Tab-separated table of C-alpha atoms in Angstrom:
chain	number	residue	atom	x	y	z
A	1	MET	CA	22.871	142.595	253.290
A	2	TYR	CA	23.887	143.392	257.058
A	3	GLU	CA	23.280	146.959	258.857
A	4	SER	CA	23.951	147.786	262.320
A	5	ARG	CA	24.448	150.858	264.250
A	6	ILE	CA	27.709	150.896	266.237
A	7	ALA	CA	29.464	153.314	268.515
A	8	SER	CA	27.124	154.416	270.373
A	9	GLY	CA	24.667	155.371	267.454
A	10	ARG	CA	27.670	157.422	265.759
A	11	LEU	CA	27.983	154.827	263.022
A	12	THR	CA	26.683	152.466	260.690
A	13	VAL	CA	28.447	149.452	259.218
A	14	ALA	CA	26.634	147.773	256.275
A	15	ALA	CA	27.834	144.893	253.797
A	16	VAL	CA	25.637	145.045	250.675
A	17	GLU	CA	25.889	142.919	247.631
A	18	GLY	CA	27.687	144.117	244.623
A	19	PHE	CA	29.233	147.621	243.907
A	20	PRO	CA	27.292	150.308	245.726
A	21	PRO	CA	26.981	153.666	244.558
A	22	GLU	CA	28.731	155.063	247.684
A	23	ILE	CA	32.466	154.038	246.220
A	24	ASN	CA	31.585	156.744	243.743
A	25	THR	CA	31.050	158.786	246.185
A	26	LEU	CA	34.362	158.235	248.389
A	27	ALA	CA	36.618	157.868	245.203
A	28	ALA	CA	36.022	161.999	245.049
A	29	ARG	CA	38.152	162.788	248.088
A	30	ASN	CA	40.099	159.171	248.574
A	31	LEU	CA	42.344	159.783	250.693
A	32	ALA	CA	45.198	157.837	249.026
A	33	GLY	CA	44.141	160.064	245.720
A	34	HIS	CA	43.345	157.952	243.343
A	35	GLY	CA	39.942	159.032	241.430
A	36	PHE	CA	39.689	156.141	239.408
A	37	LEU	CA	38.793	153.570	242.194
A	38	ARG	CA	35.481	153.749	241.603
A	39	SER	CA	32.603	150.660	241.170
A	40	ALA	CA	33.383	149.777	237.901
A	41	TRP	CA	37.014	149.700	238.501
A	42	TYR	CA	36.177	147.062	241.110
A	43	ALA	CA	33.417	145.464	239.368
A	44	ALA	CA	35.388	144.989	235.774
A	45	SER	CA	36.680	141.191	236.952
A	46	ALA	CA	33.187	140.105	238.527
A	47	PRO	CA	30.307	142.264	238.047
A	48	GLU	CA	27.509	140.001	239.451
A	49	HIS	CA	29.698	138.441	242.621
A	50	GLY	CA	31.430	141.432	244.798
A	51	ARG	CA	30.442	142.307	248.083
A	52	THR	CA	31.203	145.855	249.779
A	53	LEU	CA	31.522	146.472	253.605
A	54	LEU	CA	30.148	150.152	253.919
A	55	LEU	CA	31.247	152.746	257.258
A	56	ARG	CA	29.381	155.737	257.615
A	57	ARG	CA	28.619	158.499	260.189
A	58	ASP	CA	25.211	159.165	261.374
A	59	ALA	CA	25.426	162.207	262.093
A	60	ASP	CA	25.890	163.711	258.529
A	61	GLY	CA	25.598	160.585	256.522
A	62	THR	CA	29.184	161.148	254.769
A	63	VAL	CA	30.657	157.613	254.080
A	64	LEU	CA	33.730	156.942	255.749
A	65	ALA	CA	35.069	153.571	254.197
A	66	ALA	CA	34.268	151.046	251.406
A	67	ILE	CA	35.788	147.765	251.095
A	68	PRO	CA	34.790	145.795	247.944
A	69	THR	CA	35.355	142.513	247.740
A	70	ILE	CA	35.294	138.832	245.117
A	71	ALA	CA	35.452	135.567	245.662
A	72	PHE	CA	39.338	134.497	246.330
A	73	GLY	CA	41.021	131.255	245.969
A	74	PRO	CA	38.941	127.549	246.542
A	75	ALA	CA	35.801	128.203	247.573
A	76	ILE	CA	36.386	126.201	250.472
A	77	GLY	CA	38.557	128.939	252.055
A	78	ARG	CA	35.598	131.586	252.131
A	79	ALA	CA	38.739	133.919	251.593
A	80	ARG	CA	38.133	137.362	249.483
A	81	LYS	CA	40.201	140.125	248.223
A	82	VAL	CA	39.882	143.502	247.046
A	83	PRO	CA	39.429	143.363	243.135
A	84	GLY	CA	40.814	145.733	240.614
A	85	SER	CA	41.782	146.351	236.844
A	86	TYR	CA	45.468	147.153	236.919
A	87	TRP	CA	47.402	145.293	239.332
A	88	PRO	CA	49.032	147.295	241.404
A	89	LEU	CA	45.765	149.585	242.309
A	90	ARG	CA	43.914	147.028	244.142
A	91	SER	CA	42.755	149.076	247.627
A	92	PRO	CA	40.079	149.975	249.553
A	93	LEU	CA	38.468	153.561	249.604
A	94	LEU	CA	38.928	155.323	252.655
A	95	ALA	CA	37.643	159.010	253.732
A	96	PRO	CA	40.475	161.711	254.805
A	97	ASP	CA	38.794	162.138	257.920
A	98	CYS	CA	38.210	158.422	258.732
A	99	ASP	CA	39.418	157.785	262.265
A	100	VAL	CA	41.097	154.698	262.960
A	101	LEU	CA	39.307	153.367	265.738
A	102	GLU	CA	36.330	154.045	264.101
A	103	LEU	CA	37.415	151.834	261.254
A	104	ALA	CA	38.439	148.906	263.525
A	105	HIS	CA	34.789	149.309	264.718
A	106	ALA	CA	33.740	148.547	261.716
A	107	LEU	CA	36.143	145.651	261.292
A	108	ASP	CA	35.357	143.901	264.447
A	109	HIS	CA	31.042	144.327	263.632
A	110	THR	CA	29.409	141.437	262.509
A	111	ALA	CA	29.108	142.884	259.089
A	112	ALA	CA	32.678	142.682	258.749
A	113	ARG	CA	31.684	139.063	257.819
A	114	CYS	CA	31.038	139.653	254.259
A	115	LEU	CA	34.804	140.073	254.301
A	116	GLY	CA	35.204	136.354	254.822
A	117	PRO	CA	37.853	134.878	257.377
A	118	VAL	CA	40.898	135.952	255.335
A	119	TRP	CA	40.523	138.569	252.833
A	120	ARG	CA	43.460	139.950	250.524
A	121	VAL	CA	44.646	143.803	249.455
A	122	GLY	CA	47.127	144.108	247.422
A	123	PRO	CA	49.528	144.344	245.769
A	124	ALA	CA	49.374	148.186	246.402
A	125	ARG	CA	51.763	151.000	247.471
A	126	ALA	CA	53.310	150.111	250.648
A	127	ASP	CA	53.358	153.667	251.587
A	128	ASP	CA	49.378	154.548	250.508
A	129	PRO	CA	48.271	156.222	253.271
A	130	ALA	CA	45.406	154.570	253.480
A	131	THR	CA	46.863	150.812	253.808
A	132	THR	CA	48.653	152.164	256.977
A	133	LEU	CA	45.516	153.260	258.228
A	134	LEU	CA	43.429	150.232	256.919
A	135	VAL	CA	46.428	147.631	259.081
A	136	ALA	CA	46.464	149.663	261.795
A	137	SER	CA	42.693	149.605	262.197
A	138	ALA	CA	42.714	145.859	261.633
A	139	GLN	CA	44.961	145.043	264.189
A	140	LEU	CA	43.212	147.167	267.052
A	141	ALA	CA	39.961	144.759	265.743
A	142	ASN	CA	41.895	141.433	266.223
A	143	TRP	CA	42.782	140.522	262.699
A	144	THR	CA	46.546	139.607	261.803
A	145	VAL	CA	47.787	141.209	258.824
A	146	LEU	CA	50.592	139.065	257.159
A	147	SER	CA	52.753	140.895	254.388
A	148	ARG	CA	55.128	139.951	251.108
A	149	PRO	CA	57.034	142.241	248.746
A	150	ALA	CA	55.326	142.960	245.506
A	151	GLY	CA	58.501	144.689	243.599
A	152	THR	CA	58.939	147.962	243.142
A	153	SER	CA	57.517	150.769	240.852
A	154	TRP	CA	59.449	152.684	238.228
A	155	MET	CA	59.118	156.116	238.054
A	156	ILE	CA	59.815	159.095	235.060
A	157	ASP	CA	60.100	162.505	236.813
A	158	LEU	CA	58.147	164.386	233.776
A	159	ASP	CA	58.424	168.189	234.972
A	160	ALA	CA	62.292	167.557	235.241
A	161	ALA	CA	62.048	165.816	231.278
A	162	ARG	CA	59.499	168.948	230.341
A	163	THR	CA	62.421	170.955	231.655
A	164	ARG	CA	65.545	169.288	229.908
A	165	GLY	CA	63.441	168.172	226.950
A	166	TRP	CA	62.083	165.085	226.021
A	167	PRO	CA	63.291	163.030	224.578
A	168	SER	CA	66.864	163.960	224.527
A	169	ALA	CA	68.798	164.905	221.105
A	170	SER	CA	69.916	161.368	220.692
A	171	SER	CA	67.096	159.706	221.030
A	172	ALA	CA	64.873	161.743	219.107
A	173	ARG	CA	67.403	161.073	216.111
A	174	LYS	CA	67.426	157.558	217.049
A	175	LEU	CA	63.663	157.465	216.942
A	176	ARG	CA	62.886	159.818	213.515
A	177	ALA	CA	65.511	157.178	211.640
A	178	VAL	CA	63.443	153.983	212.348
A	179	TRP	CA	60.246	155.898	211.843
A	180	ARG	CA	61.969	156.605	208.274
A	181	LYS	CA	62.779	153.397	207.924
A	182	LEU	CA	59.344	151.891	208.839
A	183	GLU	CA	57.570	154.427	206.070
A	184	ASN	CA	59.518	152.178	203.330
A	185	LEU	CA	56.693	149.940	204.470
A	186	GLY	CA	53.327	151.528	204.241
A	187	THR	CA	52.277	154.812	205.704
A	188	LEU	CA	52.245	155.389	209.398
A	189	ARG	CA	49.738	157.344	211.841
A	190	TRP	CA	48.901	157.728	215.186
A	191	ARG	CA	45.766	156.722	216.585
A	192	TYR	CA	44.333	158.061	219.664
A	193	VAL	CA	42.195	156.945	221.751
A	194	ARG	CA	39.866	158.186	224.934
A	195	GLY	CA	36.282	159.122	226.455
A	196	THR	CA	33.362	158.699	223.839
A	197	ASP	CA	36.220	157.547	221.438
A	198	TRP	CA	36.691	154.067	222.917
A	199	ASP	CA	34.918	151.195	220.824
A	200	ALA	CA	35.140	147.527	220.409
A	201	ALA	CA	37.667	147.980	217.353
A	202	ALA	CA	40.343	149.649	219.600
A	203	LEU	CA	40.604	146.960	222.002
A	204	GLU	CA	40.449	144.259	219.344
A	205	ASP	CA	43.362	146.346	217.644
A	206	MET	CA	45.404	146.567	221.072
A	207	GLY	CA	44.465	142.514	221.471
A	208	ARG	CA	45.502	141.698	217.827
A	209	ILE	CA	48.775	143.493	218.892
A	210	GLU	CA	49.429	141.481	221.668
A	211	ALA	CA	48.423	138.064	219.425
A	212	GLU	CA	51.340	139.150	217.385
A	213	SER	CA	54.112	139.877	220.040
A	214	TRP	CA	56.015	137.861	222.495
A	215	ILE	CA	53.582	137.293	225.193
A	216	ALA	CA	51.634	134.948	222.416
A	217	ARG	CA	54.711	133.298	221.687
A	218	THR	CA	56.413	132.597	224.948
A	219	THR	CA	53.833	132.857	227.881
A	220	ASP	CA	50.043	131.221	228.446
A	221	GLY	CA	48.677	134.696	228.073
A	222	SER	CA	47.329	135.529	230.894
A	223	GLY	CA	49.359	138.620	231.299
A	224	ALA	CA	47.767	139.955	227.938
A	225	LYS	CA	45.346	142.787	228.654
A	226	PHE	CA	43.414	142.630	225.454
A	227	MET	CA	44.492	139.548	223.321
A	228	THR	CA	41.167	137.420	224.897
A	229	PRO	CA	37.517	138.152	224.118
A	230	ALA	CA	37.488	137.821	228.195
A	231	GLN	CA	40.276	140.449	228.915
A	232	ARG	CA	38.471	142.829	226.255
A	233	ALA	CA	34.913	142.033	227.866
A	234	LEU	CA	36.893	143.386	231.106
A	235	TRP	CA	37.412	146.618	230.116
A	236	SER	CA	35.030	146.927	228.047
A	237	HIS	CA	33.155	146.914	231.437
A	238	VAL	CA	35.578	149.410	233.092
A	239	LEU	CA	34.617	151.809	229.894
A	240	THR	CA	31.065	152.032	230.673
A	241	ASP	CA	31.920	154.487	233.240
A	242	PRO	CA	32.051	157.711	231.343
A	243	VAL	CA	35.029	158.817	234.140
A	244	LEU	CA	37.336	156.007	233.585
A	245	ALA	CA	36.578	156.268	230.134
A	246	GLU	CA	38.280	159.845	229.882
A	247	ASN	CA	40.896	158.561	232.305
A	248	LEU	CA	41.776	156.058	230.159
A	249	SER	CA	43.685	156.250	227.002
A	250	ALA	CA	45.422	154.343	223.964
A	251	THR	CA	48.415	155.534	221.842
A	252	ILE	CA	48.027	153.214	218.830
A	253	LEU	CA	50.516	153.163	215.987
A	254	MET	CA	49.375	151.940	213.051
A	255	LEU	CA	50.808	150.789	209.898
A	256	ASP	CA	48.382	151.309	206.712
A	257	ASP	CA	45.722	149.590	208.178
A	258	ARG	CA	47.590	147.310	210.682
A	259	PRO	CA	47.955	148.279	214.621
A	260	ILE	CA	51.563	147.466	215.330
A	261	ALA	CA	52.581	148.773	218.560
A	262	PHE	CA	50.587	150.439	221.609
A	263	SER	CA	50.853	152.367	224.814
A	264	PHE	CA	47.661	151.835	227.006
A	265	ASP	CA	47.677	154.223	230.242
A	266	LEU	CA	45.701	156.057	232.920
A	267	ASP	CA	45.669	159.598	233.665
A	268	ASP	CA	45.369	160.449	237.564
A	269	GLY	CA	45.517	163.913	238.451
A	270	PRO	CA	49.590	164.800	237.870
A	271	VAL	CA	50.395	160.978	237.375
A	272	GLN	CA	50.470	158.994	234.397
A	273	TYR	CA	50.375	154.846	234.833
A	274	GLY	CA	51.490	152.744	232.157
A	275	ILE	CA	49.151	149.957	232.158
A	276	ALA	CA	49.911	148.049	229.679
A	277	GLY	CA	52.270	148.384	225.849
A	278	SER	CA	52.837	145.929	223.397
A	279	TYR	CA	54.233	145.333	219.594
A	280	ALA	CA	54.266	143.314	216.801
A	281	GLU	CA	57.096	141.121	216.945
A	282	ASP	CA	58.433	140.748	213.386
A	283	LEU	CA	58.833	144.626	213.210
A	284	LYS	CA	60.595	144.335	216.178
A	285	ARG	CA	63.683	145.532	214.814
A	286	PHE	CA	62.056	148.863	214.030
A	287	TYR	CA	61.970	149.781	217.845
A	288	ILE	CA	58.325	149.904	217.169
A	289	GLY	CA	57.115	149.753	221.547
A	290	LYS	CA	59.585	152.384	222.091
A	291	LEU	CA	57.618	154.947	219.809
A	292	ALA	CA	54.942	153.860	221.204
A	293	ASN	CA	56.104	154.644	225.071
A	294	PHE	CA	58.301	157.949	223.964
A	295	ARG	CA	55.113	159.102	222.331
A	296	ALA	CA	52.503	158.518	224.952
A	297	ILE	CA	55.028	160.693	227.715
A	298	GLN	CA	55.663	162.882	225.225
A	299	ASP	CA	52.022	163.610	225.305
A	300	ALA	CA	51.767	163.303	229.101
A	301	ILE	CA	54.402	166.755	229.365
A	302	ALA	CA	52.623	168.477	226.525
A	303	ALA	CA	48.938	167.880	229.305
A	304	GLY	CA	51.168	168.990	232.132
A	305	LYS	CA	51.261	165.455	233.819
A	306	SER	CA	54.482	165.735	236.970
A	307	VAL	CA	55.245	161.402	236.577
A	308	THR	CA	54.769	158.727	234.428
A	309	ASP	CA	54.385	155.697	237.085
A	310	LEU	CA	55.546	152.391	234.644
A	311	GLY	CA	54.825	150.068	237.508
A	312	ALA	CA	57.038	146.796	238.909
A	313	GLY	CA	59.251	144.110	236.476
A	314	ASP	CA	60.768	144.260	233.201
A	315	ASN	CA	62.909	147.164	234.382
A	316	GLY	CA	65.664	147.083	231.038
A	317	TYR	CA	63.333	149.312	229.171
A	318	LYS	CA	62.038	151.209	231.753
A	319	ARG	CA	65.661	152.569	232.534
A	320	ASP	CA	66.368	153.258	228.876
A	321	MET	CA	63.205	155.266	229.415
A	322	GLY	CA	65.023	157.104	232.267
A	323	ALA	CA	62.826	155.767	234.887
A	324	VAL	CA	64.308	155.214	238.208
A	325	ARG	CA	63.413	153.557	241.268
A	326	GLY	CA	60.115	154.564	243.116
A	327	TYR	CA	58.394	153.083	245.730
A	328	ASP	CA	57.969	149.578	247.048
A	329	MET	CA	54.610	147.456	246.856
A	330	THR	CA	53.255	145.298	249.273
A	331	ASP	CA	50.630	141.994	249.054
A	332	LEU	CA	48.372	141.885	252.241
A	333	LEU	CA	46.643	139.602	253.987
A	334	PHE	CA	44.035	139.542	257.226
A	335	VAL	CA	43.325	137.168	258.931
A	336	ARG	CA	40.956	136.623	261.486
A	337	SER	CA	42.321	133.118	263.201
A	338	ARG	CA	45.735	133.592	264.981
A	339	THR	CA	46.315	129.307	263.936
A	340	ALA	CA	45.306	130.195	260.174
A	341	ALA	CA	47.694	133.169	260.190
A	342	ARG	CA	50.732	130.768	262.049
A	343	VAL	CA	49.988	128.292	258.826
A	344	LEU	CA	49.076	131.488	256.140
A	345	ALA	CA	52.407	133.226	257.266
A	346	ARG	CA	54.578	129.853	256.153
A	347	VAL	CA	53.450	130.545	252.710
A	348	TRP	CA	52.409	134.438	252.264
A	349	GLY	CA	54.565	136.218	254.394
A	350	ALA	CA	55.589	137.622	257.741
A	351	GLU	CA	53.114	138.898	260.174
A	352	LEU	CA	53.089	142.715	260.289
A	353	PRO	CA	54.114	144.183	263.673
A	354	PRO	CA	51.602	146.282	265.964
A	355	SER	CA	51.373	149.636	264.444
A	356	PRO	CA	52.298	152.228	267.300
A	357	PRO	CA	49.699	153.200	269.768
A	358	SER	CA	49.365	157.074	268.582
A	359	ALA	CA	47.933	155.705	265.572
A	360	ALA	CA	44.706	155.385	267.447
A	361	ILE	CA	44.318	158.421	269.108
A	362	MET	CA	43.572	161.443	266.031
A	363	PRO	CA	41.705	160.957	262.921
A	364	GLY	CA	43.891	160.115	259.889
A	365	ALA	CA	46.741	159.605	262.392
A	366	ALA	CA	47.552	156.159	261.175
A	367	ALA	CA	47.885	157.778	257.288
A	368	ASN	CA	50.300	160.672	258.476
A	369	GLY	CA	52.233	158.257	260.658
């Protein structure tokens, strides 16, 4: 652990092993929102190999920033990345009153060696105020920031859907028709999992569906969430946190005792994130994937959610559900050496231009500009 006071005794910067409890404290008042960015969220993929850069204000002990990282790429490169259980949400934690100059001091301090000579943030929301502040601070601390696009997220306006009725009359008729056809095969029921209802059987049911889906047939399985014991272990670790267990939910369609489709979602205040979904391919003619997706959205509307964020990619079925283009995502690489940055830019992406000088004047200016 490195720890030192900087900036005339006003701040303390520390590099600690693991994912300390300060992460959970800061998640509750994170500049970007995302209260689920808790210690277990970051630790799930590598619980024994984390390091976190912490920034505190000495006057009251307030934690201003937490940048958790794990190893990234070949060991010889000593690169690190901000981890996360769901790939579009891999961002550090910054307090709303974190000053861009304070954060720059931390990123220029000896303790910041815990980040390695190269560290990655993303994919993350490009217009995230915390990302904007982080980039401005890193540039002031003489880090070169490289950026590449990481897709566009697709969003469903649930407030509008609630007003006009969900699903539409035509979609409702089609869904009722396929439900009746499925009933000829056996007894249908929905299984809902959240909070204390989470258990190994629920994860195994979703893994079984993925194993019977197109993912197992046409890919190497790396994009699955539950198909292998290692994939299920990651989410088991996340679910040890009761806050995250309550935020995460599964909507599983059962045919007799067989799980045949699921939607796996994350609640974050008024936003529902659609993390994953799949269906048994031998029953795809019954649109069981659509049944699970529409049911999850229907429940989110009933729960008062305002937006469903379906993430990037595979926009065909998302358009069919009424989703429209939302925000862009970015994948950032922070590089200490200018020479290394020029080399990495050829394969990663262009260097971001310097942030405007006004971003360094007022606390939170980078986030608001």
